[in-house]
Amino acid sequence: MSTEEKPIGVAVLGFGNVGSQVVRIIEESAQDLAARIGAPLVLRGIGVRRVADDRGVPVEMLTDDIDELVGRDDVDIVVELMGPVEPARKAILTALEQGKSVVTANKALMAVSTGELAQAAEHAHVDLYFEAAVAGAIPVIRPLTQSLAGDTVIRVAGIVNGTTNYILSEMDSTGADYTAALADASALGYAEADPTADVEGYDAAAKAAILASIAFHTRVTADDVYREGITKVTPADFVSARALGCTIKLLAICERLTTDEGQQRVSARVYPALVPLTHPLASVNGAFNAVVVEAEAAGRLMFYGQGAGGAPTASAVMGDLVMAARNRVQGGRGPRESKYAKLPISPIGFIPTRYYVSMNVADRPGVLSAVAAEFGKREVSIAEVRQEGMVDPEGQRCGARIVVVTHQATDAALSETVEALADLDVVEGINSVLRLEGTSE
Ligand code: NAP
């Protein structure tokens, strides 16, 4: 390392799960980092809410004046690890406008404000990196923006939320219901006190927006992503899924579609889906994440690892920090936002997928044909039907459950079919409607 190189000054905003690990690595690996960057990385300060001398770093390093820290002349790179959209957005914009490169792990912000922030970075000719915003430690942003820059990405599908994957894995392996599995996830620290962002799919939708934007060179925001959470998935769905050779996963799917008229479109969606046990995503269990990328020339690539946690997320942040610092030393910058394709976003109603529909029906002759007729009327082709008798706690027969698996149909046709089924006298209730992914029939 040349110690004569001008140091690169870093401000870390946030000293929580991720920020504290980033600070630790900057300090413990100072020599190696300097050798890789070509200049020493020097921590100028840490932005927090609570400045105190019991936080494991010299109190002089801490400040609650984020503006002052970001604006310091000796800060070249700002690492934002505070969380919510504000005050992170304001701090990042200020840093970019002052010509400082920014690294962030803030998916909520990147899913709504990428345009504004990318423009500010562009204007100031500085870097804006956010590898840690999607799937924690797993490198997926850089492979999409750099390794696959010469290929055409067709599909990105993944398990990008560890909390929901833990809950669904528990339900699958123990037979627990959603509430019990959520309580278990909370006790182990996998679910936050308010789990809404995870279990309702908002977190996964933010990540899907980021992935779709990068993969398809089109600006996609969280509002463009169709979203369903996992709160309605039942133990009975897992029993049916097993019988069909599947499990259930919350998937984030980003796809390039071509309409019958030859127009290219983008679909980004998040929902719980049946996945065949033979599919690579089916064996991703617990709090792990995985992303499968399909590109025209590369074919299928899979990225797997820890999608959250202080140290794993800090690893991704550090990768970005080293890149941004190297660019500073060498006087260049990394790839900028690419949104040239500007593809329209396809509404969910046009997306063809396979479906699993579970309903309770009267236990009498003719029910199956009445149910099948409703699918037929809307040209939703049935691939498989299972009928199970149900018994009450006394062991008496009390109706039947029919599970239908369809071939590919549009969301619009399926929704109409389900509405019509619900109106049939012989159908006592629709239990679940889930999609089946990972097959092409
Ligand atoms: P965290 O543990 O809650 O820490 C947040 C830190 O930011 C705290 O040190 C807090 O200060 C500081 N902070 C919050 N608001 C502030 C404000 N208004 N002014 C100054 N400081 C403020 O959060 P985290 O888990 O490290 O997550 C940080 C970011 O990484 C988030 O955007 C998150 O989405 C993202 N991320 C996290 C993970 C993960 O596994 N944790 C994974 C991927 C991405 P005090 O300490 O004084 O309260």
XYZ file of C-alpha atoms and ligand atoms in Angstrom:
489
model
C 0.000 0.000 0.000
C 1.183 3.497 -0.692
C 0.539 5.439 2.488
C 1.250 8.619 0.559
C -2.053 8.306 -1.285
C -4.620 10.843 -0.100
C -6.969 9.015 2.322
C -10.587 8.408 1.341
C -12.827 9.854 4.058
C -15.945 7.867 4.953
C -19.022 8.874 6.948
C -21.201 5.993 8.137
C -24.790 7.032 8.860
C -26.301 4.488 11.252
C -24.642 2.302 13.874
C -27.219 -0.472 14.224
C -27.087 -4.091 13.017
C -25.393 -3.253 9.728
C -23.643 0.051 10.504
C -21.784 -1.366 13.521
C -20.486 -4.271 11.396
C -19.361 -1.932 8.626
C -17.473 0.202 11.152
C -15.880 -2.944 12.613
C -14.683 -4.156 9.202
C -13.351 -0.704 8.227
C -11.290 -0.672 11.405
C -10.213 -4.323 11.597
C -9.313 -4.664 7.915
C -7.796 -1.225 7.428
C -4.543 -2.496 5.939
C -6.091 -4.961 3.513
C -8.693 -2.433 2.432
C -6.040 0.202 1.802
C -4.070 -2.271 -0.331
C -7.159 -3.160 -2.371
C -8.248 0.436 -2.815
C -4.824 2.000 -3.312
C -5.405 4.524 -0.509
C -6.315 4.327 3.163
C -9.999 4.373 4.087
C -10.500 6.698 7.043
C -13.670 6.778 9.119
C -14.540 10.432 9.739
C -17.649 9.958 11.850
C -20.771 7.906 12.556
C -24.277 9.359 12.427
C -26.718 8.131 15.101
C -29.708 9.352 17.093
C -28.235 8.550 20.480
C -24.755 9.911 21.116
C -23.321 8.196 24.214
C -20.064 6.788 25.525
C -21.398 3.247 26.005
C -21.604 2.317 22.323
C -18.248 0.617 21.809
C -16.671 3.407 19.755
C -15.021 6.627 20.942
C -17.858 9.037 21.645
C -16.103 11.712 19.528
C -16.808 9.520 16.475
C -20.567 9.767 17.051
C -22.835 12.610 16.039
C -26.537 13.239 15.735
C -25.926 16.101 13.321
C -26.198 14.192 10.042
C -26.037 17.331 7.860
C -22.793 18.471 9.464
C -21.183 15.022 9.077
C -22.254 14.611 5.453
C -21.075 18.135 4.630
C -17.565 17.771 6.065
C -14.856 18.575 3.510
C -12.890 15.472 4.451
C -15.806 13.098 3.718
C -15.587 11.596 0.211
C -18.047 8.697 0.562
C -21.248 8.498 2.598
C -22.481 5.050 3.672
C -26.169 5.328 4.548
C -27.378 2.597 6.971
C -30.084 4.402 8.948
C -33.204 2.923 7.470
C -36.512 4.523 6.573
C -36.993 6.684 3.506
C -36.451 9.849 5.560
C -34.005 11.114 6.765
C -31.989 8.788 4.512
C -33.230 10.347 1.259
C -32.320 13.864 2.283
C -28.874 12.822 3.553
C -28.116 10.899 0.341
C -29.284 13.716 -1.911
C -27.184 16.225 0.017
C -24.133 13.978 -0.239
C -24.588 13.419 -3.980
C -25.163 17.114 -4.646
C -21.905 17.836 -2.816
C -20.046 15.423 -5.112
C -19.738 12.559 -2.634
C -20.290 8.953 -3.651
C -22.967 7.072 -1.737
C -23.393 3.453 -0.669
C -26.728 2.422 0.833
C -28.562 -0.740 1.942
C -31.894 1.061 2.021
C -34.301 -0.983 -0.151
C -37.380 0.982 0.928
C -35.741 4.162 -0.355
C -34.205 2.659 -3.499
C -37.572 1.191 -4.485
C -39.261 4.596 -4.510
C -36.551 7.178 -5.195
C -34.036 5.528 -7.518
C -34.801 7.995 -10.292
C -34.226 11.100 -8.224
C -31.081 9.706 -6.589
C -29.622 8.257 -9.797
C -30.139 11.615 -11.491
C -28.320 13.431 -8.682
C -25.435 10.926 -8.917
C -25.339 11.362 -12.679
C -25.307 15.119 -12.395
C -22.431 15.095 -9.892
C -20.510 12.305 -11.733
C -20.301 10.191 -8.596
C -21.242 6.626 -7.660
C -24.484 5.456 -6.072
C -24.203 1.785 -5.067
C -26.851 -0.351 -3.337
C -25.848 -4.021 -3.576
C -26.980 -4.646 0.034
C -30.505 -3.385 -0.679
C -31.423 -6.727 -2.280
C -30.771 -10.110 -0.668
C -28.176 -9.036 1.918
C -24.820 -10.700 1.324
C -25.790 -12.225 -2.022
C -24.157 -10.472 -4.962
C -27.004 -9.917 -7.397
C -27.014 -6.216 -8.311
C -23.432 -6.283 -9.597
C -23.899 -9.492 -11.638
C -26.970 -7.896 -13.240
C -25.380 -4.493 -13.900
C -21.907 -5.686 -14.856
C -21.405 -9.415 -15.480
C -24.594 -9.684 -17.551
C -24.322 -6.217 -19.120
C -23.855 -7.784 -22.564
C -26.624 -10.364 -22.246
C -30.424 -10.059 -22.300
C -32.045 -10.938 -18.996
C -35.394 -12.680 -19.403
C -36.369 -13.466 -15.850
C -35.262 -12.894 -12.281
C -37.103 -14.960 -9.690
C -36.190 -15.346 -6.106
C -36.792 -15.745 -2.424
C -35.721 -12.327 -1.202
C -37.294 -12.133 2.253
C -35.804 -14.302 4.990
C -38.608 -13.753 7.533
C -41.338 -15.106 5.290
C -39.125 -17.912 4.051
C -38.483 -18.942 7.648
C -42.240 -18.884 8.417
C -43.169 -20.882 5.313
C -40.338 -23.382 5.899
C -41.596 -23.884 9.477
C -45.171 -24.390 8.299
C -43.948 -26.930 5.758
C -41.673 -28.918 8.056
C -43.722 -28.874 11.294
C -47.338 -28.495 10.113
C -47.630 -25.304 12.226
C -50.189 -22.703 11.213
C -49.194 -19.181 10.146
C -49.701 -17.601 13.603
C -47.568 -20.201 15.399
C -44.800 -20.020 12.792
C -44.780 -16.199 12.996
C -44.517 -16.381 16.812
C -41.587 -18.750 16.417
C -39.892 -16.401 13.924
C -40.383 -13.466 16.339
C -38.946 -15.440 19.279
C -35.831 -16.210 17.227
C -35.427 -12.590 16.130
C -36.272 -13.315 12.462
C -39.459 -11.212 12.546
C -39.743 -7.603 13.664
C -42.227 -6.417 16.324
C -44.410 -5.177 13.461
C -43.971 -7.857 10.788
C -46.277 -6.205 8.220
C -43.534 -5.162 5.772
C -42.306 -8.745 5.579
C -45.472 -10.874 5.802
C -47.545 -8.655 3.494
C -44.805 -8.724 0.867
C -43.863 -5.012 0.916
C -40.183 -5.740 1.571
C -40.039 -8.309 -1.234
C -41.911 -5.904 -3.553
C -39.306 -3.183 -2.909
C -36.573 -5.647 -3.856
C -38.511 -6.828 -6.924
C -38.759 -3.194 -8.071
C -34.996 -2.749 -7.743
C -34.242 -6.040 -9.526
C -36.697 -5.386 -12.366
C -35.337 -1.867 -12.913
C -31.800 -3.153 -13.295
C -32.557 -6.348 -15.188
C -34.778 -4.690 -17.798
C -33.236 -1.193 -18.038
C -36.587 0.287 -17.101
C -37.550 2.301 -14.078
C -39.845 0.148 -11.931
C -41.023 1.386 -8.517
C -42.560 -0.523 -5.609
C -46.013 0.728 -6.675
C -45.607 -1.049 -10.036
C -45.143 -4.409 -8.316
C -48.204 -6.645 -7.852
C -48.109 -7.896 -4.256
C -49.721 -10.568 -2.096
C -48.454 -11.607 1.347
C -48.337 -14.977 3.112
C -50.878 -14.434 5.903
C -53.578 -16.516 4.209
C -51.438 -19.592 3.536
C -52.765 -22.526 5.596
C -51.401 -25.888 6.792
C -53.962 -27.501 4.418
C -52.273 -25.714 1.491
C -48.970 -27.338 2.468
C -50.654 -30.768 2.658
C -52.111 -30.266 -0.837
C -48.807 -28.861 -2.110
C -46.945 -31.953 -0.864
C -49.473 -34.221 -2.543
C -48.725 -32.354 -5.778
C -44.937 -32.694 -5.286
C -44.551 -29.038 -4.320
C -43.811 -26.704 -1.447
C -44.913 -23.069 -0.995
C -42.553 -20.086 -1.218
C -43.004 -16.326 -1.298
C -41.529 -15.464 -4.683
C -40.462 -12.169 -6.199
C -40.700 -12.541 -9.972
C -39.478 -10.041 -12.562
C -40.083 -11.023 -16.169
C -39.626 -9.678 -19.664
C -42.759 -10.606 -21.621
C -43.626 -10.335 -25.283
C -47.272 -9.649 -26.128
C -49.099 -11.304 -29.064
C -48.444 -8.063 -30.968
C -44.695 -8.466 -30.361
C -44.461 -5.676 -27.773
C -42.009 -6.151 -24.920
C -43.283 -5.571 -21.398
C -42.078 -5.979 -17.845
C -43.898 -7.821 -15.112
C -42.869 -7.532 -11.457
C -44.861 -9.421 -8.847
C -44.649 -10.916 -5.392
C -46.875 -13.715 -4.107
C -46.802 -17.048 -2.337
C -46.658 -19.810 -4.942
C -46.445 -23.575 -5.179
C -42.965 -24.541 -6.352
C -42.111 -28.106 -7.459
C -39.755 -29.834 -5.021
C -37.390 -30.381 -7.946
C -37.022 -26.619 -8.551
C -33.810 -25.056 -7.153
C -35.802 -22.528 -5.080
C -37.756 -25.299 -3.292
C -34.731 -26.315 -1.223
C -33.978 -22.773 -0.031
C -35.113 -23.016 3.580
C -35.088 -21.016 6.795
C -33.943 -17.409 6.637
C -31.852 -17.964 3.490
C -32.407 -16.120 0.224
C -31.808 -17.172 -3.367
C -32.199 -15.508 -6.728
C -32.391 -17.329 -10.053
C -31.518 -15.232 -13.093
C -32.288 -16.415 -16.610
C -30.519 -14.678 -19.469
C -30.618 -15.377 -23.186
C -26.981 -16.394 -23.596
C -25.955 -17.285 -20.035
C -28.959 -19.513 -19.381
C -29.898 -20.055 -15.749
C -27.731 -18.723 -12.902
C -28.480 -19.152 -9.224
C -27.295 -16.986 -6.339
C -27.803 -18.299 -2.812
C -26.848 -17.159 0.686
C -27.674 -15.090 3.726
C -30.181 -12.440 2.767
C -30.002 -10.423 5.976
C -28.126 -9.985 9.235
C -25.574 -7.417 10.291
C -22.353 -9.078 9.108
C -23.668 -10.588 5.815
C -25.260 -7.274 4.830
C -22.087 -5.425 5.831
C -20.142 -7.663 3.428
C -22.220 -6.353 0.513
C -21.894 -2.765 1.780
C -18.116 -3.158 2.017
C -17.950 -4.469 -1.561
C -19.683 -1.296 -2.723
C -17.531 0.892 -0.496
C -14.304 -0.578 -1.899
C -15.591 -0.093 -5.478
C -16.592 3.509 -4.811
C -13.265 4.218 -3.086
C -11.277 2.654 -5.945
C -13.171 4.773 -8.418
C -12.262 7.861 -6.369
C -8.576 6.896 -6.370
C -8.566 6.166 -10.091
C -10.668 9.166 -10.969
C -13.496 7.230 -12.641
C -16.935 5.985 -11.732
C -18.878 2.759 -11.999
C -21.769 1.982 -14.338
C -24.607 4.456 -14.157
C -28.333 3.758 -14.049
C -29.534 2.270 -17.307
C -33.192 2.929 -18.098
C -33.008 3.279 -21.867
C -35.507 0.485 -22.603
C -38.439 2.208 -20.830
C -40.620 -0.897 -21.192
C -44.276 -0.599 -20.142
C -45.299 -2.455 -16.977
C -47.769 -5.240 -17.580
C -50.831 -5.307 -15.297
C -51.225 -8.567 -13.357
C -54.450 -9.390 -15.247
C -52.442 -10.196 -18.402
C -49.870 -12.445 -16.742
C -50.285 -16.133 -17.582
C -49.457 -18.549 -14.751
C -50.650 -21.881 -13.500
C -53.007 -21.935 -10.525
C -53.923 -24.074 -7.573
C -57.487 -23.570 -6.305
C -58.698 -25.277 -3.138
C -62.409 -25.231 -2.241
C -64.783 -26.951 0.170
C -67.753 -28.496 -1.616
C -70.892 -30.466 -0.862
C -70.198 -34.216 -0.744
C -72.630 -35.321 -3.456
C -72.635 -36.528 -7.073
C -72.257 -33.980 -9.880
C -70.151 -31.527 -7.892
C -66.960 -32.197 -9.796
C -68.594 -31.636 -13.191
C -70.218 -28.386 -11.997
C -66.850 -27.132 -10.810
C -65.049 -28.252 -13.991
C -67.692 -26.498 -16.119
C -66.848 -23.088 -14.603
C -63.187 -23.514 -15.539
C -64.166 -24.678 -19.040
C -66.487 -21.708 -19.671
C -63.532 -19.329 -19.255
C -61.088 -21.527 -21.170
C -59.040 -22.223 -18.073
C -57.701 -25.670 -18.785
C -57.493 -28.108 -15.864
C -54.263 -30.116 -15.460
C -55.088 -32.035 -12.291
C -57.992 -32.482 -9.855
C -57.868 -34.020 -6.390
C -60.940 -34.665 -4.271
C -60.614 -35.469 -0.583
C -63.412 -36.393 1.830
C -63.370 -34.376 5.050
C -64.244 -35.727 8.502
C -65.346 -33.816 11.613
C -63.730 -34.308 15.058
C -66.187 -37.214 15.727
C -64.993 -38.973 12.591
C -68.201 -38.278 10.588
C -67.981 -37.294 6.913
C -68.649 -33.565 6.593
C -68.217 -32.525 2.984
C -65.296 -32.690 0.615
C -62.365 -30.595 -0.527
C -61.535 -30.233 -4.193
C -58.124 -29.073 -5.306
C -57.754 -28.017 -8.947
C -54.434 -27.328 -10.662
C -54.718 -25.491 -13.967
C -52.547 -25.158 -17.020
C -51.439 -21.598 -17.787
C -54.244 -19.058 -17.620
C -54.349 -15.307 -17.235
C -55.000 -13.799 -13.841
C -58.122 -12.159 -15.283
C -59.619 -15.486 -16.484
C -58.794 -17.210 -13.227
C -60.260 -14.408 -11.077
C -63.528 -14.600 -13.043
C -63.590 -18.371 -12.622
C -63.056 -18.136 -8.872
C -65.858 -15.574 -8.557
C -68.211 -17.887 -10.448
C -67.164 -20.903 -8.342
C -67.872 -18.978 -5.146
C -71.442 -18.391 -6.408
C -72.136 -22.093 -7.068
C -74.564 -23.751 -4.615
C -72.317 -26.790 -4.337
C -69.240 -24.762 -3.363
C -69.242 -24.060 0.364
C -66.169 -21.853 0.277
C -62.965 -21.098 -1.616
C -60.086 -21.924 0.718
C -57.099 -20.775 -1.290
C -56.006 -19.564 -4.671
C -52.272 -19.807 -5.169
C -50.098 -19.722 -8.259
C -47.884 -22.572 -9.351
C -44.469 -21.428 -10.561
C -41.431 -23.248 -11.867
C -43.248 -25.357 -14.464
C -44.121 -24.332 -17.984
C -47.237 -26.391 -18.830
P -30.964 -0.553 12.817
O -30.279 -1.653 13.559
O -32.319 -0.139 13.247
O -29.989 0.729 12.931
C -30.357 1.982 12.447
C -29.268 2.970 12.831
O -29.577 4.228 12.229
C -29.156 3.212 14.332
O -27.815 3.303 14.718
C -29.866 4.559 14.529
O -29.331 5.341 15.583
C -29.582 5.236 13.206
N -30.640 6.181 12.871
C -31.937 5.910 12.572
N -32.595 7.046 12.329
C -31.711 8.056 12.490
C -31.811 9.456 12.391
N -32.958 10.058 12.120
N -30.683 10.186 12.623
C -29.530 9.590 12.932
N -29.380 8.248 13.037
C -30.460 7.503 12.829
O -31.027 -0.841 11.262
P -30.213 -1.947 10.441
O -30.842 -3.270 10.647
O -28.771 -1.794 10.706
O -30.576 -1.511 8.949
C -29.969 -0.391 8.333
C -30.358 -0.323 6.868
O -29.903 -1.499 6.211
C -31.859 -0.257 6.594
O -32.111 0.540 5.456
C -32.233 -1.690 6.291
O -33.378 -1.804 5.470
C -30.993 -2.131 5.548
N -30.794 -3.570 5.569
C -30.731 -4.207 6.772
C -30.531 -5.574 6.788
C -30.453 -6.335 8.086
O -30.317 -7.546 8.064
N -30.509 -5.665 9.238
C -30.417 -6.288 5.576
C -30.459 -5.593 4.358
C -30.651 -4.230 4.376
P -29.414 4.879 17.105
O -28.485 3.685 17.216
O -28.902 6.028 17.895
O -30.841 4.543 17.356
